[in-house]
Amino acid sequence: MTSSAPLVTLDDTSPAIVYQPESLWRHLNKQDSVMNNTYSAGYTNATATFVFNGTQIFVYGVVLVPPDEPGVLVSLLQATFFVDGSSSGVQGPPLDGVLRYAWLWYRSSELEPGEHTLLVHVDRGDDKPATTWPWVLDYIQYTPLSSDAATQTQNLSQPTDASPSVTAGLSKGKVAVGSIVGGVLGGIVGLVLPTLAAFVLFVKRRRRGKGLPLSSKEVDLLSERGARNLY
């Protein structure tokens, strides 16, 4: 088993993570309390795909505070996780209205050693002006195959002192996800639609904590150019 191998960590800006469609993602920097001060916010029907060689994978993010608008109905945030095309779990946030960093959105079971594909589908992430509540990815960790651990860890430890850039990796689409998305969306519809009505949260005026800003300090990393490799 590879349980002793060190975990490999990828920031959300890694070109190894393929975001589709780009119009449903906002890649922000200058954010506090997150890895490399960046995170990626996904909205309804956004997907993120990552191919890895290993035996287990973990997905971490941020739970933002729901919109604080009295009398406004907000659809409950939800994402479905697929490993190798099979649904592996549906996750939503706690219902306490608290801002949470380094939140473990997903942890896979032990996988057979080898290549695997993780696909995250954002089932519900509201992007309406009054009810904006996206699903947020901060970083991914996985347990590599023991023979690859040293090489992969070295590659992910390069300096990160320049401005982040994910334009090249995203535009090339290094991981082909068209076939994966096509195969799983049909299953998603049958799985998710029956539960949509039940997952509606009535937002009360009083909330504890404050959400991360989505406009005051944001920079869309897709439009930046830089030399930094952000694994």
CSV table of C-alpha atoms in Angstrom, one decimal:
chain,number,residue,atom,x,y,z
A,1,MET,CA,0.0,0.0,0.0
A,2,THR,CA,1.1,3.6,-0.5
A,3,SER,CA,-0.2,5.0,2.8
A,4,SER,CA,3.3,6.1,3.8
A,5,ALA,CA,3.9,8.2,0.7
A,6,PRO,CA,3.8,12.0,1.3
A,7,LEU,CA,0.7,13.7,0.0
A,8,VAL,CA,1.0,15.8,-3.2
A,9,THR,CA,-0.6,19.2,-2.9
A,10,LEU,CA,-1.9,21.2,-5.9
A,11,ASP,CA,-3.2,24.8,-5.5
A,12,ASP,CA,-6.4,25.7,-7.4
A,13,THR,CA,-4.3,27.6,-9.9
A,14,SER,CA,-2.4,24.5,-11.1
A,15,PRO,CA,-2.7,23.9,-14.8
A,16,ALA,CA,-3.3,20.3,-14.1
A,17,ILE,CA,-6.8,21.2,-12.9
A,18,VAL,CA,-9.1,21.8,-15.9
A,19,TYR,CA,-12.0,24.1,-15.4
A,20,GLN,CA,-15.0,24.0,-17.8
A,21,PRO,CA,-16.6,26.1,-19.0
A,22,GLU,CA,-14.4,29.0,-18.1
A,23,SER,CA,-17.4,31.4,-18.0
A,24,LEU,CA,-18.7,29.6,-14.9
A,25,TRP,CA,-15.5,30.0,-12.9
A,26,ARG,CA,-13.9,33.1,-11.3
A,27,HIS,CA,-10.3,32.7,-10.3
A,28,LEU,CA,-9.4,35.2,-7.6
A,29,ASN,CA,-6.3,36.2,-5.9
A,30,LYS,CA,-5.4,38.6,-3.0
A,31,GLN,CA,-7.7,36.5,-0.7
A,32,ASP,CA,-6.8,35.9,2.9
A,33,SER,CA,-6.4,32.6,4.8
A,34,VAL,CA,-6.2,30.4,1.6
A,35,MET,CA,-3.3,28.7,-0.1
A,36,ASN,CA,-1.2,31.1,-2.1
A,37,ASN,CA,-3.9,33.7,-1.5
A,38,THR,CA,-6.0,32.3,-4.4
A,39,TYR,CA,-9.2,30.4,-4.8
A,40,SER,CA,-11.5,29.4,-7.6
A,41,ALA,CA,-15.3,30.0,-7.3
A,42,GLY,CA,-17.6,27.8,-9.4
A,43,TYR,CA,-21.2,28.3,-10.3
A,44,THR,CA,-24.1,26.0,-11.3
A,45,ASN,CA,-23.0,23.4,-13.9
A,46,ALA,CA,-19.3,24.3,-13.6
A,47,THR,CA,-16.8,21.4,-13.6
A,48,ALA,CA,-13.3,20.8,-12.5
A,49,THR,CA,-11.3,17.8,-13.6
A,50,PHE,CA,-8.0,16.4,-12.4
A,51,VAL,CA,-6.1,13.2,-13.5
A,52,PHE,CA,-3.7,11.7,-11.0
A,53,ASN,CA,-1.7,8.5,-10.3
A,54,GLY,CA,-2.4,7.5,-6.8
A,55,THR,CA,-4.6,5.7,-4.3
A,56,GLN,CA,-6.6,8.5,-2.6
A,57,ILE,CA,-7.7,12.1,-3.2
A,58,PHE,CA,-8.9,15.0,-1.0
A,59,VAL,CA,-10.6,18.2,-2.1
A,60,TYR,CA,-10.4,21.3,0.1
A,61,GLY,CA,-12.1,24.7,-0.2
A,62,VAL,CA,-13.8,27.5,1.5
A,63,VAL,CA,-17.4,27.6,2.7
A,64,LEU,CA,-18.6,31.2,2.2
A,65,VAL,CA,-21.3,32.7,4.3
A,66,PRO,CA,-24.7,32.7,2.4
A,67,PRO,CA,-26.0,36.1,1.2
A,68,ASP,CA,-27.4,38.3,4.0
A,69,GLU,CA,-30.6,39.5,2.4
A,70,PRO,CA,-33.8,39.4,4.5
A,71,GLY,CA,-36.6,37.5,2.9
A,72,VAL,CA,-34.4,36.1,0.1
A,73,LEU,CA,-34.5,32.4,-0.8
A,74,VAL,CA,-31.1,31.0,-1.6
A,75,SER,CA,-30.6,27.5,-3.2
A,76,LEU,CA,-28.4,25.4,-1.0
A,77,LEU,CA,-24.8,25.0,-2.3
A,78,GLN,CA,-24.1,21.5,-3.6
A,79,ALA,CA,-21.4,19.6,-5.6
A,80,THR,CA,-21.2,16.0,-6.8
A,81,PHE,CA,-17.8,14.2,-7.0
A,82,PHE,CA,-17.0,11.5,-9.5
A,83,VAL,CA,-14.0,9.2,-9.6
A,84,ASP,CA,-13.4,7.4,-12.9
A,85,GLY,CA,-16.9,8.3,-14.1
A,86,SER,CA,-18.8,7.0,-11.0
A,87,SER,CA,-20.6,9.2,-8.5
A,88,SER,CA,-18.6,9.1,-5.3
A,89,GLY,CA,-20.5,11.5,-3.1
A,90,VAL,CA,-22.7,14.6,-3.0
A,91,GLN,CA,-21.6,17.3,-0.6
A,92,GLY,CA,-23.1,20.6,0.7
A,93,PRO,CA,-22.0,23.0,3.4
A,94,PRO,CA,-22.9,23.1,7.1
A,95,LEU,CA,-26.1,25.1,7.7
A,96,ASP,CA,-24.7,27.4,10.4
A,97,GLY,CA,-23.8,30.4,8.3
A,98,VAL,CA,-20.1,30.3,9.4
A,99,LEU,CA,-17.2,31.1,7.2
A,100,ARG,CA,-14.9,28.1,7.0
A,101,TYR,CA,-11.4,27.8,5.5
A,102,ALA,CA,-9.5,24.6,4.5
A,103,TRP,CA,-12.9,22.8,4.5
A,104,LEU,CA,-12.7,19.2,3.4
A,105,TRP,CA,-15.3,19.0,0.6
A,106,TYR,CA,-14.5,15.5,-0.4
A,107,ARG,CA,-12.3,12.5,0.6
A,108,SER,CA,-12.3,9.4,-1.6
A,109,SER,CA,-12.1,5.9,-0.5
A,110,GLU,CA,-8.9,3.9,-1.0
A,111,LEU,CA,-8.4,3.4,-4.7
A,112,GLU,CA,-6.6,0.8,-6.7
A,113,PRO,CA,-3.0,2.0,-7.5
A,114,GLY,CA,-2.9,3.6,-10.9
A,115,GLU,CA,-4.4,6.5,-12.9
A,116,HIS,CA,-7.7,8.0,-11.8
A,117,THR,CA,-9.8,10.9,-12.9
A,118,LEU,CA,-11.6,13.2,-10.4
A,119,LEU,CA,-14.5,15.3,-11.7
A,120,VAL,CA,-16.2,17.9,-9.5
A,121,HIS,CA,-19.6,19.0,-10.8
A,122,VAL,CA,-21.1,22.1,-9.1
A,123,ASP,CA,-24.8,21.2,-8.9
A,124,ARG,CA,-25.8,24.5,-7.3
A,125,GLY,CA,-23.8,27.6,-7.0
A,126,ASP,CA,-25.9,30.7,-7.2
A,127,ASP,CA,-24.5,33.6,-9.3
A,128,LYS,CA,-27.4,36.0,-9.1
A,129,PRO,CA,-26.4,39.5,-7.8
A,130,ALA,CA,-28.5,39.3,-4.7
A,131,THR,CA,-27.8,35.7,-3.9
A,132,THR,CA,-24.3,35.0,-5.0
A,133,TRP,CA,-23.0,31.8,-3.3
A,134,PRO,CA,-20.4,29.9,-5.3
A,135,TRP,CA,-18.7,26.6,-4.6
A,136,VAL,CA,-15.1,27.4,-3.7
A,137,LEU,CA,-12.0,25.3,-4.5
A,138,ASP,CA,-8.7,26.1,-2.6
A,139,TYR,CA,-6.5,23.1,-3.2
A,140,ILE,CA,-6.3,19.3,-3.9
A,141,GLN,CA,-4.2,16.7,-2.2
A,142,TYR,CA,-3.7,13.1,-3.2
A,143,THR,CA,-1.6,10.1,-2.2
A,144,PRO,CA,0.7,9.2,-5.0
A,145,LEU,CA,2.1,5.9,-6.0
A,146,SER,CA,5.2,5.3,-3.8
A,147,SER,CA,7.5,5.1,-6.8
A,148,ASP,CA,6.4,8.5,-8.0
A,149,ALA,CA,6.2,10.4,-4.7
A,150,ALA,CA,9.7,11.9,-4.6
A,151,THR,CA,9.5,13.2,-8.2
A,152,GLN,CA,6.0,14.6,-7.9
A,153,THR,CA,6.7,16.3,-4.6
A,154,GLN,CA,9.8,17.9,-6.0
A,155,ASN,CA,7.9,19.2,-9.0
A,156,LEU,CA,5.3,20.7,-6.7
A,157,SER,CA,7.7,22.6,-4.5
A,158,GLN,CA,9.0,25.2,-6.9
A,159,PRO,CA,9.2,28.9,-5.7
A,160,THR,CA,5.9,30.8,-6.1
A,161,ASP,CA,7.1,34.5,-5.8
A,162,ALA,CA,5.6,35.7,-9.1
A,163,SER,CA,2.1,36.6,-10.1
A,164,PRO,CA,-0.1,33.5,-10.7
A,165,SER,CA,-1.0,32.4,-14.2
A,166,VAL,CA,-3.3,29.6,-15.3
A,167,THR,CA,-4.0,30.8,-18.8
A,168,ALA,CA,-1.8,28.4,-20.6
A,169,GLY,CA,-2.9,25.3,-18.7
A,170,LEU,CA,-6.6,26.1,-19.0
A,171,SER,CA,-6.5,27.1,-22.7
A,172,LYS,CA,-4.8,23.9,-23.7
A,173,GLY,CA,-7.2,21.7,-21.8
A,174,LYS,CA,-4.6,19.1,-21.0
A,175,VAL,CA,-7.2,16.7,-19.6
A,176,ALA,CA,-9.9,15.8,-22.1
A,177,VAL,CA,-13.2,16.0,-20.1
A,178,GLY,CA,-15.8,16.2,-22.9
A,179,SER,CA,-16.4,12.5,-22.8
A,180,ILE,CA,-16.5,12.4,-19.1
A,181,VAL,CA,-18.9,15.2,-18.7
A,182,GLY,CA,-21.2,13.9,-21.4
A,183,GLY,CA,-21.3,10.5,-19.7
A,184,VAL,CA,-22.0,11.8,-16.2
A,185,LEU,CA,-24.4,14.7,-16.8
A,186,GLY,CA,-27.2,12.4,-17.7
A,187,GLY,CA,-26.7,10.6,-14.4
A,188,ILE,CA,-26.4,14.0,-12.6
A,189,VAL,CA,-29.8,15.1,-13.8
A,190,GLY,CA,-31.5,12.0,-12.6
A,191,LEU,CA,-29.7,12.2,-9.3
A,192,VAL,CA,-30.0,15.9,-8.5
A,193,LEU,CA,-33.3,17.1,-9.9
A,194,PRO,CA,-35.5,15.1,-7.4
A,195,THR,CA,-33.7,16.8,-4.5
A,196,LEU,CA,-33.7,20.4,-5.8
A,197,ALA,CA,-36.9,21.4,-4.1
A,198,ALA,CA,-35.8,20.0,-0.8
A,199,PHE,CA,-32.5,21.9,-0.7
A,200,VAL,CA,-33.7,25.5,-0.4
A,201,LEU,CA,-32.3,27.6,2.5
A,202,PHE,CA,-34.3,30.5,3.9
A,203,VAL,CA,-31.6,33.1,4.7
A,204,LYS,CA,-32.3,35.0,7.9
A,205,ARG,CA,-31.0,38.4,8.5
A,206,ARG,CA,-28.7,37.5,11.4
A,207,ARG,CA,-25.6,35.6,10.4
A,208,ARG,CA,-22.3,34.9,12.2
A,209,GLY,CA,-19.1,35.8,10.4
A,210,LYS,CA,-18.4,37.5,7.1
A,211,GLY,CA,-17.9,35.9,3.7
A,212,LEU,CA,-14.9,36.4,1.5
A,213,PRO,CA,-15.2,39.3,-0.8
A,214,LEU,CA,-16.0,38.4,-4.4
A,215,SER,CA,-15.6,41.9,-5.8
A,216,SER,CA,-13.5,44.2,-3.6
A,217,LYS,CA,-10.2,42.4,-4.0
A,218,GLU,CA,-10.6,40.1,-6.9
A,219,VAL,CA,-8.4,39.6,-10.0
A,220,ASP,CA,-9.4,37.1,-12.6
A,221,LEU,CA,-6.3,35.0,-13.0
A,222,LEU,CA,-7.4,33.8,-16.4
A,223,SER,CA,-6.5,37.2,-17.8
A,224,GLU,CA,-3.1,37.5,-16.1
A,225,ARG,CA,0.2,36.6,-17.6
A,226,GLY,CA,3.1,35.3,-15.4
A,227,ALA,CA,5.9,32.9,-15.2
A,228,ARG,CA,5.0,31.2,-12.0
A,229,ASN,CA,4.3,27.5,-11.8
A,230,LEU,CA,1.7,27.1,-9.1
A,231,TYR,CA,1.6,23.4,-8.3
